[in-house]
Every structure is written in structure tokens, then in C-alpha cells.
Amino acid sequence: MPNSYTGKRTADVVVIGGGVMGCAAAYRLSGEGLSVIVLEKDEICAGASGRNAGGVRQSARDVRELPLAIHAVKHIWPALGEELGVDVEYVQQGNLRLGRTEAHLEKLRGLVDRNIRAGLDLRMVSGAEAREICPYMSEEVIGASWCPTDGYANPLVTTFGYYRRALDNGAAFITGVSVMGLGKVRGAVRRVYTDDGVFEAGRVVLCAGYYSRAVASTVGIEIPVEREDEEVFVTEQLPPMFDQVLGTAEADFYGHRTKHGSFLLGGVSGLQRFTSNHDGCPTEAYTAPSLVRAIIGFFPAFADVKIIRSWSGHFDACADGVPVISNVDEVPGLTVACAFTGHGFGISPAVSVAVKELVMDGESRTIDVSGLRYDRFKAKQ
Ligand SMILES: Cc1cc2nc3c(=O)[nH]c(=O)nc-3n(C[C@H](O)[C@H](O)[C@H](O)COP(=O)(O)OP(=O)(O)OC[C@H]3O[C@@H](n4cnc5c(N)ncnc54)[C@H](O)[C@@H]3O)c2cc1C
């Protein structure tokens, strides 16, 4: 059967995946004058980037990825709307991570200590101080971590903002084309095999979420990720109660208000790995009730609020919980950016800076991603 795509099949860089990582990388690389083709098996923003809750969080991150989060919040998020020419709905009113037991506080203190040592401005607050910041929470909250510079943004608008600016820069986006594997020429990656023929690239950026694992394996690279499902729901419009992002020590739920007045609340039941059939992105019976119970426990004011819509998405959960952002020594020309483990959106603007430098300069100089290499994994036995 002849190939259906009849356009140009050669570019300086072929990007695999049209989520926020692929669109942002395409924007940065095309902005440097490189020709870029993005190959997306579905539609732009059809994966986790179009389904996430939009948290832009530095707090409670592993110190290996904290430099990305701090860089994004300090240097990119505040002016990103202006840069992309769209309102990304960025709100920076802080993040409270709540505790109801001494064990919760112990856990939160550990996170806070590690993050402070890595340069983040955050602290523990008492239950009373937490209620001063956000008066709607239950008296059962006895303490929290408080990061005043965390926030949230709109992931759909952000991803499409990057997409449109990349198009303006001349990048080509080809949707409905699935990458099946990579091929080397004279030792370096050059070919991208798809279900619609072959593309030739000077460099390849692989950011296909969970599916990066299968694509990388075609050139002998194993990225230890598994698929995990998570759900989000949106409430009816409510009076503007608070603008902080909320989470808990045990990650029972997270959420925040949106620009339109609803609340976005999300999380997992802990059972979805055993209940989801991994076919598409279905919601499952346990998650919404368990999230609702957790939310009402912390915020009794939500008891009579109506949920108007819910959805699920899946992400690439890495064996050690942090992303892989790296050039691959055994496959010159290949840059990998995946395994974001359910918290990639907030760091995506900074990831695109690191990816651009990895592609163009061979190393990420602006942001330290040395702890996120593809070859850091050690077998446990
Ligand atoms: C329910 C949920 C809530 C979340 N909440 C937050 C949050 O509040 N804050 C936060 O920071 N992060 C959050 N995340 C995580 C965040 O959404 C992801 O880390 C981020 O979107 C990753 O972007 P990506 O571009 O790597 O992946 P994706 O958006 O999944 O994009 C990968 C793309 O690659 C395409 N693709 C796959 N295989 C192929 C192939 N073979 N050929 C061509 N294309 C292919 C897919 O179709 C997809 O469009 C959440 C995730 C979920 C699911």
C-alpha cells in the first residue's frame, strides 16, 4: 500500500510524540532554526498532556528533578503566556500538603528538609497557620508543608500554545502516524520507521510517554517504566473559596480551583492497577468514591458539591519515580525525555530547555539533569 503522507520526510530533528513535551521541544528547536517534524500516533495533546490536572509543583519533588521545577517556576512560567501568546491560566498562590496524623507530619518534614537542602523555599506550618492560608479545611488538619511559589496552569492551552508557536516557526506536525521503531546508519540513529513509511532525521527526540519504552527497545535501550492510570474530576462552578493547590501527605487527592470557577480534583484509588483493562482510558468504580471520601475528610465544605464530569488518563511511571531526560551514548543522535511518572506537566517548560541543549550542544548546561540519565538504573539483585 502506498504511503498516505506525501510531504517532506527528512528533518534536522524528528520528535516522536505530540504531547506537551513534544510540542515544547518542537517549539524550542524550531526556534533555533532547525527543521523539525513531530510524529504523533493519535492527535496533538491526546495523551496525558490533555488529561492532567495542571499542577505546577516544585514541593515534594525528588531532588534529582527539582532543578527543572525550580527553573520552570523562576524563569519560564510567569511569562509563558506572553511568550506563547495565549493565557495559560498560570496562578501562583502556593501549595499546601496536608497532614492529619503525627506520621503524616513526619513524612512531610522529611520532604521539606530534602527540598530545602536542594534550594527550594518551603516550610512546615501548623494546622492553625494552614487554616489561615486556606480557611475551608477541617480542624483535623494538624500541620502542612507550605510552598508559596507553587501553583497551577491550564495544560490544554499550554500544550496547544507550544504547538501553535512551533507551527509558526515552521515545524511540521504529522498526526495519525505511529512510530514502530528506530534504525541506525553508520552507528547513529537516522531512521524512524512508522506505519506510514520511513522518516530520516539528523537527530531524534523520543517523548512518547509510556510508549517510549517500546520505541527505545528497538535500538536496544530499556527504559523501566510501567503504565499507570489516574483520574480527575471537575465540580460544578463554586464561589471562589481559595487559590492554593492542595495535596496530602499520603497523596489521597490533589486539586485546585480553575479560572472558570470549578475545582479540578484528582488522584488514584490504589486499585486501578488491578482493575483497569488498559484499553483506552476508562474510569473505574473505586477511584471517584475514594477521592470524594478523602476530600470531604479534609474539606467538609465540599460535602454537597456536585461533580459534573470525570475522566482518566495514563502516564509513564518510572521504576525510581523520576524522569529520564538524556542523550543515549550507545545510540548517538537519540535524546530521550519520558518516564515523567505523573508529574511532568509542571516541569515541561524547563524540560524543553534541557532537551534543546541536549540536542544542540550535547549536554544540558542551563539546568542540571545529570541525575536523570537513562543508564542510572541498577538491578535490585
Ligand atoms: C490524570 C493525570 C493527572 C496528572 N496531573 C498532573 C499534574 O497535576 N501536574 C503535573 O505536572 N503532571 C500531571 N500529570 C502528568 C502529566 O500529564 C505528564 O507527565 C505529561 O503530560 C507528560 O507529557 P508527554 O508529552 O511526555 O506525554 P503525553 O502527553 O502522554 O504525550 C505522548 C504522546 O506520544 C504519542 N505516542 C505514543 N506512542 C507513539 C508512537 N509510537 N508514535 C507516535 N506517537 C506516539 C501519544 O499519542 C501522546 O500524544 C498527570 C497525568 C495524568 C494522566
Coordinates of C-alpha atoms and ligand atoms in Angstrom, one line a residue:
M1 CA 0.0 0.0 0.0
P2 CA 1.4 3.4 -0.9
N3 CA 2.2 5.8 2.0
S4 CA -0.5 8.3 2.7
Y5 CA 1.7 11.1 3.9
T6 CA 3.2 12.7 0.8
G7 CA 5.1 15.7 2.4
K8 CA 8.7 16.0 3.3
R9 CA 10.2 13.1 5.2
T10 CA 13.6 14.5 6.2
A11 CA 14.3 16.9 9.0
D12 CA 17.1 18.0 11.3
V13 CA 15.1 16.6 14.2
V14 CA 12.2 14.2 14.3
V15 CA 10.3 14.4 17.5
I16 CA 8.2 11.4 18.5
G17 CA 5.1 12.3 20.5
G18 CA 2.8 15.3 20.3
G19 CA 2.2 15.9 24.0
V20 CA 3.4 18.9 25.9
M21 CA 7.0 17.5 25.8
G22 CA 7.0 17.0 22.1
C23 CA 5.3 20.3 21.3
A24 CA 7.5 22.3 23.7
A25 CA 10.7 20.6 22.3
A26 CA 9.5 21.3 18.7
Y27 CA 8.9 25.0 19.6
R28 CA 12.4 25.4 21.1
L29 CA 14.3 23.5 18.4
S30 CA 12.4 25.1 15.5
G31 CA 13.0 28.5 17.2
E32 CA 16.8 27.8 16.8
G33 CA 16.3 27.5 13.1
L34 CA 16.3 23.6 12.9
S35 CA 13.8 21.8 10.7
V36 CA 11.5 19.7 12.9
I37 CA 8.9 17.0 12.1
V38 CA 6.7 15.8 15.0
L39 CA 5.2 12.4 14.6
E40 CA 2.1 11.7 16.7
K41 CA 0.1 8.4 16.6
D42 CA -3.1 10.0 17.6
E43 CA -3.9 13.7 17.9
I44 CA -1.9 16.5 19.4
C45 CA -2.4 16.5 23.2
A46 CA -4.4 13.2 23.1
G47 CA -2.3 11.6 25.8
A48 CA -1.5 12.6 29.5
S49 CA -1.0 16.2 28.5
G50 CA -4.7 16.6 27.6
R51 CA -5.9 14.8 30.7
N52 CA -3.8 16.1 33.6
A53 CA -4.8 18.4 36.4
G54 CA -2.3 21.2 35.7
G55 CA -0.4 21.3 39.0
V56 CA 2.8 23.3 38.7
R57 CA 4.6 22.0 41.7
Q58 CA 8.1 22.2 43.0
S59 CA 7.5 20.9 46.5
A60 CA 7.8 17.2 47.4
R61 CA 9.8 16.5 44.3
D62 CA 12.8 14.2 44.2
V63 CA 15.9 16.4 44.4
R64 CA 17.1 15.0 41.0
E65 CA 14.2 16.7 39.2
L66 CA 13.9 19.7 41.5
P67 CA 16.3 21.9 39.4
L68 CA 13.8 21.5 36.5
A69 CA 10.9 22.5 38.7
I70 CA 12.6 25.5 40.2
H71 CA 13.9 26.7 36.8
A72 CA 10.4 26.4 35.3
V73 CA 8.8 28.4 38.1
K74 CA 11.5 31.1 38.4
H75 CA 12.3 31.7 34.8
I76 CA 9.5 30.4 32.5
W77 CA 6.0 30.0 33.9
P78 CA 5.4 33.7 35.0
A79 CA 5.9 34.9 31.4
L80 CA 5.0 31.8 29.4
G81 CA 1.5 33.2 28.4
E82 CA 3.2 36.2 27.0
E83 CA 5.8 34.1 25.2
L84 CA 3.2 31.8 23.6
G85 CA 0.6 34.5 23.0
V86 CA -2.1 32.6 25.0
D87 CA -3.5 32.8 28.5
V88 CA -2.0 29.6 30.1
E89 CA -4.1 30.5 33.2
Y90 CA -1.0 30.3 35.4
V91 CA -1.8 31.0 39.1
Q92 CA 0.9 31.1 41.7
Q93 CA -0.7 31.1 45.1
G94 CA 1.2 28.3 46.8
N95 CA 0.8 24.6 47.6
L96 CA -0.4 23.1 50.9
R97 CA 0.4 19.5 51.5
L98 CA -1.8 18.5 54.5
G99 CA -1.3 16.1 57.4
R100 CA -3.8 14.7 59.9
T101 CA -1.5 12.5 62.0
E102 CA 1.9 12.6 63.5
A103 CA 3.1 10.0 60.9
H104 CA 1.9 12.4 58.1
L105 CA 3.9 15.3 59.7
E106 CA 6.9 13.1 60.0
K107 CA 6.7 12.3 56.3
L108 CA 6.1 15.9 55.4
R109 CA 9.1 17.1 57.5
G110 CA 11.3 14.7 55.6
L111 CA 10.1 16.1 52.2
V112 CA 10.6 19.6 53.4
D113 CA 14.1 19.0 54.7
R114 CA 15.2 17.4 51.5
N115 CA 13.7 20.1 49.3
I116 CA 15.2 23.0 51.5
R117 CA 18.6 21.4 51.2
A118 CA 18.2 21.4 47.4
G119 CA 17.4 25.1 47.4
L120 CA 13.6 25.4 47.5
D121 CA 11.8 27.9 49.6
L122 CA 9.2 26.0 51.7
R123 CA 8.4 25.3 55.3
M124 CA 6.2 23.4 57.7
V125 CA 3.2 25.3 59.1
S126 CA 0.9 24.4 62.0
G127 CA -2.8 23.4 61.4
A128 CA -3.8 26.9 62.6
E129 CA -1.4 28.5 60.1
A130 CA -2.7 26.2 57.3
R131 CA -6.3 27.3 58.1
E132 CA -5.2 30.9 58.0
I133 CA -3.9 30.3 54.4
C134 CA -7.0 28.2 53.5
P135 CA -9.8 28.6 55.9
Y136 CA -12.0 25.9 54.5
M137 CA -10.2 22.9 55.8
S138 CA -11.1 20.6 58.6
E139 CA -9.9 21.1 62.2
E140 CA -8.4 17.6 61.8
V141 CA -5.5 19.0 59.8
I142 CA -2.7 19.4 62.3
G143 CA 0.1 20.6 60.0
A144 CA 1.2 21.0 56.4
S145 CA 4.1 21.8 54.2
W146 CA 3.7 25.2 52.6
C147 CA 5.4 26.2 49.3
P148 CA 4.3 29.8 48.5
T149 CA 5.7 29.7 44.9
D150 CA 3.9 26.6 43.7
G151 CA 0.8 27.0 41.5
Y152 CA -1.2 25.6 38.5
A153 CA -1.9 26.3 34.9
N154 CA -4.1 25.0 32.1
P155 CA -2.4 22.0 30.4
L156 CA -4.5 22.0 27.2
V157 CA -3.9 25.7 26.5
T158 CA -0.2 25.4 27.3
T159 CA 0.3 22.4 25.0
F160 CA -1.6 23.9 22.1
G161 CA 0.2 27.2 22.8
Y162 CA 3.6 25.4 22.2
Y163 CA 2.1 23.6 19.2
R164 CA 1.0 26.8 17.5
R165 CA 4.2 28.7 18.1
A166 CA 6.2 25.6 16.8
L167 CA 4.0 25.7 13.7
D168 CA 4.7 29.4 13.3
N169 CA 8.4 28.6 13.5
G170 CA 8.0 26.1 10.6
A171 CA 7.8 22.8 12.5
A172 CA 5.6 20.1 10.8
F173 CA 3.2 18.0 12.8
I174 CA 2.0 14.7 11.3
T175 CA -0.8 13.1 13.2
G176 CA -2.2 9.6 12.9
V177 CA 1.3 8.1 12.2
S178 CA 2.6 5.6 14.7
V179 CA 6.3 5.1 15.2
M180 CA 7.2 1.4 15.2
G181 CA 11.0 1.6 15.7
L182 CA 14.3 3.4 15.1
G183 CA 17.1 2.5 12.8
K184 CA 20.8 3.4 12.8
V185 CA 23.0 4.4 9.9
R186 CA 26.8 4.1 10.4
G187 CA 26.2 3.7 14.2
A188 CA 24.0 6.8 14.7
V189 CA 20.2 7.0 14.8
R190 CA 18.9 8.2 11.4
R191 CA 15.7 6.3 10.5
V192 CA 12.3 6.5 12.1
Y193 CA 10.1 3.6 11.0
T194 CA 6.4 4.2 11.1
D195 CA 3.1 2.6 9.9
D196 CA 3.2 5.1 7.1
G197 CA 6.8 4.6 5.8
V198 CA 10.2 5.8 6.9
F199 CA 11.4 9.3 8.0
E200 CA 15.0 10.4 8.0
A201 CA 16.4 12.5 10.8
G202 CA 19.7 14.1 11.8
R203 CA 18.5 13.7 15.5
V204 CA 15.6 12.0 17.2
V205 CA 13.8 13.2 20.3
L206 CA 11.7 10.4 21.9
C207 CA 8.9 11.7 24.1
A208 CA 6.1 9.3 23.6
G209 CA 5.1 8.8 27.2
Y210 CA 4.8 5.2 28.2
Y211 CA 5.2 4.1 24.6
S212 CA 8.8 5.4 24.6
R213 CA 9.7 2.2 26.2
A214 CA 8.7 0.1 23.1
V215 CA 10.3 2.5 20.7
A216 CA 13.6 2.7 22.6
S217 CA 13.8 -1.1 22.8
T218 CA 14.1 -1.3 19.0
V219 CA 17.6 0.1 19.4
G220 CA 18.4 -2.0 22.5
I221 CA 17.7 0.6 25.2
E222 CA 15.5 -0.4 28.1
I223 CA 13.6 2.3 30.0
P224 CA 12.0 0.8 33.1
V225 CA 8.5 2.3 33.0
E226 CA 5.1 0.9 33.5
R227 CA 1.7 2.3 32.7
E228 CA -0.3 3.8 35.5
D229 CA -3.9 5.2 35.4
E230 CA -5.1 8.2 37.3
E231 CA -8.4 10.0 37.4
V232 CA -9.5 13.6 37.6
F233 CA -13.0 15.1 38.1
V234 CA -14.4 18.6 37.9
T235 CA -17.0 20.1 40.2
E236 CA -19.8 22.5 39.4
Q237 CA -18.8 26.2 39.5
L238 CA -18.4 27.3 43.1
P239 CA -17.8 30.5 44.8
P240 CA -14.0 31.4 44.8
M241 CA -13.1 29.7 48.1
F242 CA -9.3 29.5 47.7
D243 CA -6.5 29.5 45.1
Q244 CA -3.9 27.3 46.7
V245 CA -3.0 23.9 45.2
L246 CA -3.8 21.2 47.7
G247 CA -2.3 17.8 48.3
T248 CA -1.9 15.4 51.3
A249 CA 1.0 13.6 52.9
E250 CA -0.5 10.3 51.7
A251 CA -1.4 11.7 48.2
D252 CA -5.1 10.7 48.9
F253 CA -6.1 13.5 46.4
Y254 CA -4.9 16.8 45.0
G255 CA -6.7 19.7 43.4
H256 CA -7.2 23.4 42.9
R257 CA -9.8 25.9 41.6
T258 CA -9.9 26.7 37.8
K259 CA -10.2 30.0 36.2
H260 CA -13.8 29.2 35.4
G261 CA -14.8 28.6 39.0
S262 CA -14.9 24.8 39.1
F263 CA -12.5 22.7 41.2
L264 CA -10.3 20.1 39.5
L265 CA -9.6 17.2 41.9
G266 CA -7.7 14.1 41.2
G267 CA -5.9 11.1 42.4
V268 CA -5.8 7.3 42.5
S269 CA -7.7 4.6 44.4
G270 CA -4.7 2.3 44.7
L271 CA -6.6 -0.4 43.0
Q272 CA -6.6 0.9 39.4
R273 CA -3.6 -1.3 38.5
F274 CA -5.7 -4.4 39.2
T275 CA -9.0 -3.1 37.8
S276 CA -8.2 -1.1 34.6
N277 CA -8.3 -3.1 31.4
H278 CA -5.7 -0.7 29.9
D279 CA -7.9 -0.3 26.9
G280 CA -8.3 3.3 26.2
C281 CA -8.7 5.5 29.3
P282 CA -11.8 4.2 31.2
T283 CA -12.7 5.4 34.7
E284 CA -13.1 2.7 37.3
A285 CA -15.6 2.2 40.1
Y286 CA -13.3 2.7 43.1
T287 CA -11.5 5.9 42.3
A288 CA -14.2 8.6 42.4
P289 CA -15.7 7.4 45.7
S290 CA -12.3 7.1 47.4
L291 CA -11.3 10.6 46.2
V292 CA -14.6 12.0 47.4
R293 CA -14.2 10.4 50.8
A294 CA -10.7 11.8 51.2
I295 CA -11.6 15.3 50.0
I296 CA -14.6 15.6 52.4
G297 CA -12.4 14.4 55.2
F298 CA -10.1 17.3 54.7
F299 CA -12.7 19.8 53.4
P300 CA -16.1 19.3 54.8
A301 CA -17.4 22.3 52.8
F302 CA -17.2 20.0 49.7
A303 CA -19.8 17.6 51.1
D304 CA -22.7 18.8 49.0
V305 CA -20.8 19.8 45.9
K306 CA -21.8 18.3 42.5
I307 CA -19.3 16.5 40.3
I308 CA -20.1 17.3 36.7
R309 CA -17.5 15.3 34.8
S310 CA -14.7 12.8 35.4
W311 CA -12.0 11.2 33.2
S312 CA -8.9 9.1 33.4
G313 CA -5.5 9.2 31.8
H314 CA -2.4 7.1 32.0
F315 CA 1.2 8.0 32.5
D316 CA 4.7 6.6 32.3
A317 CA 5.6 5.5 35.9
C318 CA 9.4 5.1 36.2
A319 CA 10.9 2.4 38.4
D320 CA 12.5 5.1 40.6
G321 CA 9.8 7.8 40.3
V322 CA 11.7 10.4 38.3
P323 CA 12.0 11.1 34.5
V324 CA 14.6 10.0 32.0
I325 CA 16.0 13.1 30.2
S326 CA 19.2 12.2 28.5
N327 CA 21.2 11.6 25.4
V328 CA 21.9 7.9 24.8
D329 CA 25.6 7.0 24.5
E330 CA 25.0 3.8 22.6
V331 CA 22.7 5.5 20.1
P332 CA 24.3 8.8 19.1
G333 CA 21.6 11.2 17.9
L334 CA 18.9 9.9 20.2
T335 CA 17.6 12.1 23.0
V336 CA 15.0 10.6 25.4
A337 CA 12.5 12.6 27.5
C338 CA 10.0 10.4 29.2
A339 CA 9.1 8.5 32.4
F340 CA 7.6 11.6 33.9
T341 CA 5.7 9.5 36.5
G342 CA 2.6 11.6 36.7
H343 CA 4.2 15.0 37.3
G344 CA 5.7 16.1 34.1
F345 CA 3.4 19.0 33.1
G346 CA 4.7 21.4 35.8
I347 CA 8.3 20.9 34.6
S348 CA 7.6 20.8 30.9
P349 CA 8.8 24.3 30.0
A350 CA 12.2 23.5 31.6
V351 CA 12.4 20.1 30.1
S352 CA 12.2 21.7 26.7
V353 CA 15.2 23.9 27.5
A354 CA 17.2 20.8 28.6
V355 CA 16.1 18.9 25.6
K356 CA 17.1 21.7 23.2
E357 CA 20.6 21.9 24.8
L358 CA 21.0 18.1 24.8
V359 CA 20.2 18.0 21.1
M360 CA 22.2 21.1 20.1
D361 CA 25.1 21.1 22.5
G362 CA 25.3 17.5 23.6
E363 CA 24.7 18.5 27.3
S364 CA 22.2 20.4 29.4
R365 CA 24.1 23.4 30.7
T366 CA 21.3 25.6 32.0
I367 CA 19.6 23.0 34.1
D368 CA 21.3 20.1 35.9
V369 CA 19.7 16.9 34.6
S370 CA 22.7 14.7 35.3
G371 CA 20.6 12.6 37.8
L372 CA 18.1 11.7 35.2
R373 CA 20.3 9.7 32.8
Y374 CA 18.9 6.6 31.0
D375 CA 21.7 4.4 32.4
R376 CA 21.2 5.2 36.1
F377 CA 19.2 2.1 36.9
K378 CA 20.6 -0.8 38.8
A379 CA 19.0 -4.2 39.2
K380 CA 17.9 -4.9 42.7
Q381 CA 19.6 -8.3 43.0
Ligands
LIG1 C1 -4.8 12.1 35.3 C2 -3.5 12.7 35.3 C3 -3.2 13.8 36.1 C4 -2.0 14.5 36.0 N1 -1.8 15.6 36.8 C5 -0.6 16.3 36.7 C6 -0.4 17.5 37.4 O1 -1.3 18.0 38.1 N2 0.8 18.1 37.3 C7 1.8 17.6 36.5 O2 2.9 18.2 36.5 N3 1.6 16.4 35.8 C8 0.5 15.8 35.9 N4 0.3 14.6 35.2 C9 1.4 14.1 34.3 C10 1.5 14.8 33.0 O3 0.2 14.9 32.4 C11 2.5 14.2 32.1 O4 3.7 14.0 32.9 C12 2.9 15.0 30.9 O5 1.7 15.3 30.2 C13 3.8 14.2 30.0 O6 3.8 14.8 28.7 P1 4.3 13.9 27.5 O7 4.3 14.8 26.3 O8 5.6 13.2 27.9 O9 3.3 12.7 27.4 P2 1.9 12.6 26.6 O10 1.1 13.8 26.8 O11 1.3 11.3 27.0 O12 2.3 12.6 25.1 C14 2.9 11.5 24.5 C15 2.4 11.4 23.1 O13 3.1 10.4 22.4 C16 2.2 9.8 21.5 N5 2.7 8.5 21.1 C17 2.8 7.4 21.8 N6 3.3 6.4 21.2 C18 3.6 6.9 19.9 C19 4.2 6.3 18.8 N7 4.6 5.0 18.7 N8 4.3 7.1 17.7 C20 3.9 8.4 17.7 N9 3.3 8.9 18.7 C21 3.2 8.2 19.9 C22 0.9 9.7 22.3 O14 -0.3 9.5 21.5 C23 0.9 11.0 23.0 O15 0.2 12.0 22.4 C24 -0.9 13.9 35.2 C25 -1.2 12.8 34.4 C26 -2.5 12.2 34.4 C27 -2.7 11.1 33.5

